[in-house]
Amino acid sequence: MIEVKGLSKKYGNFLAVKDVNFSIKKGEVIGFLGPNGAGKSTIMNILTGYLSLSEGEVSVDGFNIMENPEEAKKRIGYLPEIPPLYTDMKVREYLDFIYDLKKVKFPKKAHINEIMKLIKIDHVQNRLIKQLSKGYRQRVGLAQALVGNPDVLILDEPTVGLDPQQIIEIRNLISRLGKNHTIILSSHILSEIQAVCKRVIIINKGQIIADDTAENLSDRISTDRSLVARIECSEAEMLEALTTVKDVKSVMSMGCNEKGTVDFLIEPEEGCDVRRAVFERVVSRGKNILALTSNKLTLEQVFLRLVEAGSYEDARKLMGYNDEEEGEE
Ligand code: ADP
Ligand code: MG
């Protein structure tokens, strides 16, 4: 449904997106996950034809976005990071306006009614958009994307700024839309992506560092050798203390998840059991271990590690990909 090959985008001299490749099948619900500034919005703006690309090729349902923008754009509904709402318009008036703008062919009244019903905004159709809550405005944004019944929905951080209840409502809506649409959803929050997407594309510094199911990602990166230790301590001191334990390959702080404690991800050298040595080191510093588990990484931890790896090469190595070999063919 969507093919992206060798996509790069420069803003002036700044390379915001570097040689990105992926393809999305009809009906998939995909999450773009990455920290702020990773390049998610840039890629989405290119897919929707709002922004020109510097290099590469993008096609939607076989239509090249540069050569056939009209056909490609017709197949996409877009909810940008900041929805283009005319807040002095009433909901219905605004959707009618979008209908005209998109030159939609379906019977107007029935089509708009159907969308409002689906998105559950029919009861506010005569209200001014500026008088709606943020959650409702976001729904109007979604409704706007659905005008013309496009196959593909591209939703850029659709839950940003909403309260928890509104987040759940928008999330449920997206899950429902996923049954009949191909969806790309972006977020810098993993749980957002995990809640609705099967496949995750992790983007960092303009590059794709991972593209897989959530499950495979955590399988791929975690080795059952890794330990997670919850320790009552100060972060910097313990980080230093653990790093020098025999046969410990790397230590990373995963931050505070319980008051007064820090979680550390400890990776031993291949084939080494460092549990006793870690325990002794912590005790020798007069600190307490509250938990020591050799569990699989959660996707959150995978994401953090990949992003912290910094460079594309380091992240790929962490994932166990051998790019050099793959490149030779
Ligand atoms: P994300 O959506 O993942 O937060 P963006 O695609 O918005 O990331 O931005 C990617 C990078 O490109 C950032 O470093 C951002 O500062 C830069 N950028 C985005 N838009 C512009 C622009 N119009 N001009 C210059 N730099 C930009
Ligand atoms: Mg963005």
Short mmCIF file of C-alpha atoms and ligand atoms in Angstrom, two decimals, residues 36-37 40-42 81 156-157 186, ligand 2:
data_model
loop_
_atom_site.label_atom_id
_atom_site.label_comp_id
_atom_site.label_asym_id
_atom_site.label_seq_id
_atom_site.Cartn_x
_atom_site.Cartn_y
_atom_site.Cartn_z
CA ASN A 36 11.14 14.29 19.78
CA GLY A 37 13.10 15.49 16.80
CA LYS A 40 8.55 11.26 12.47
CA SER A 41 6.56 14.31 11.44
CA THR A 42 8.92 14.98 8.56
CA GLU A 81 0.45 17.23 14.82
CA ASP A 156 0.76 12.36 13.96
CA GLU A 157 0.87 12.14 17.77
CA SER A 186 3.35 8.32 15.53
MG MG B 2 6.57 15.34 15.35
#
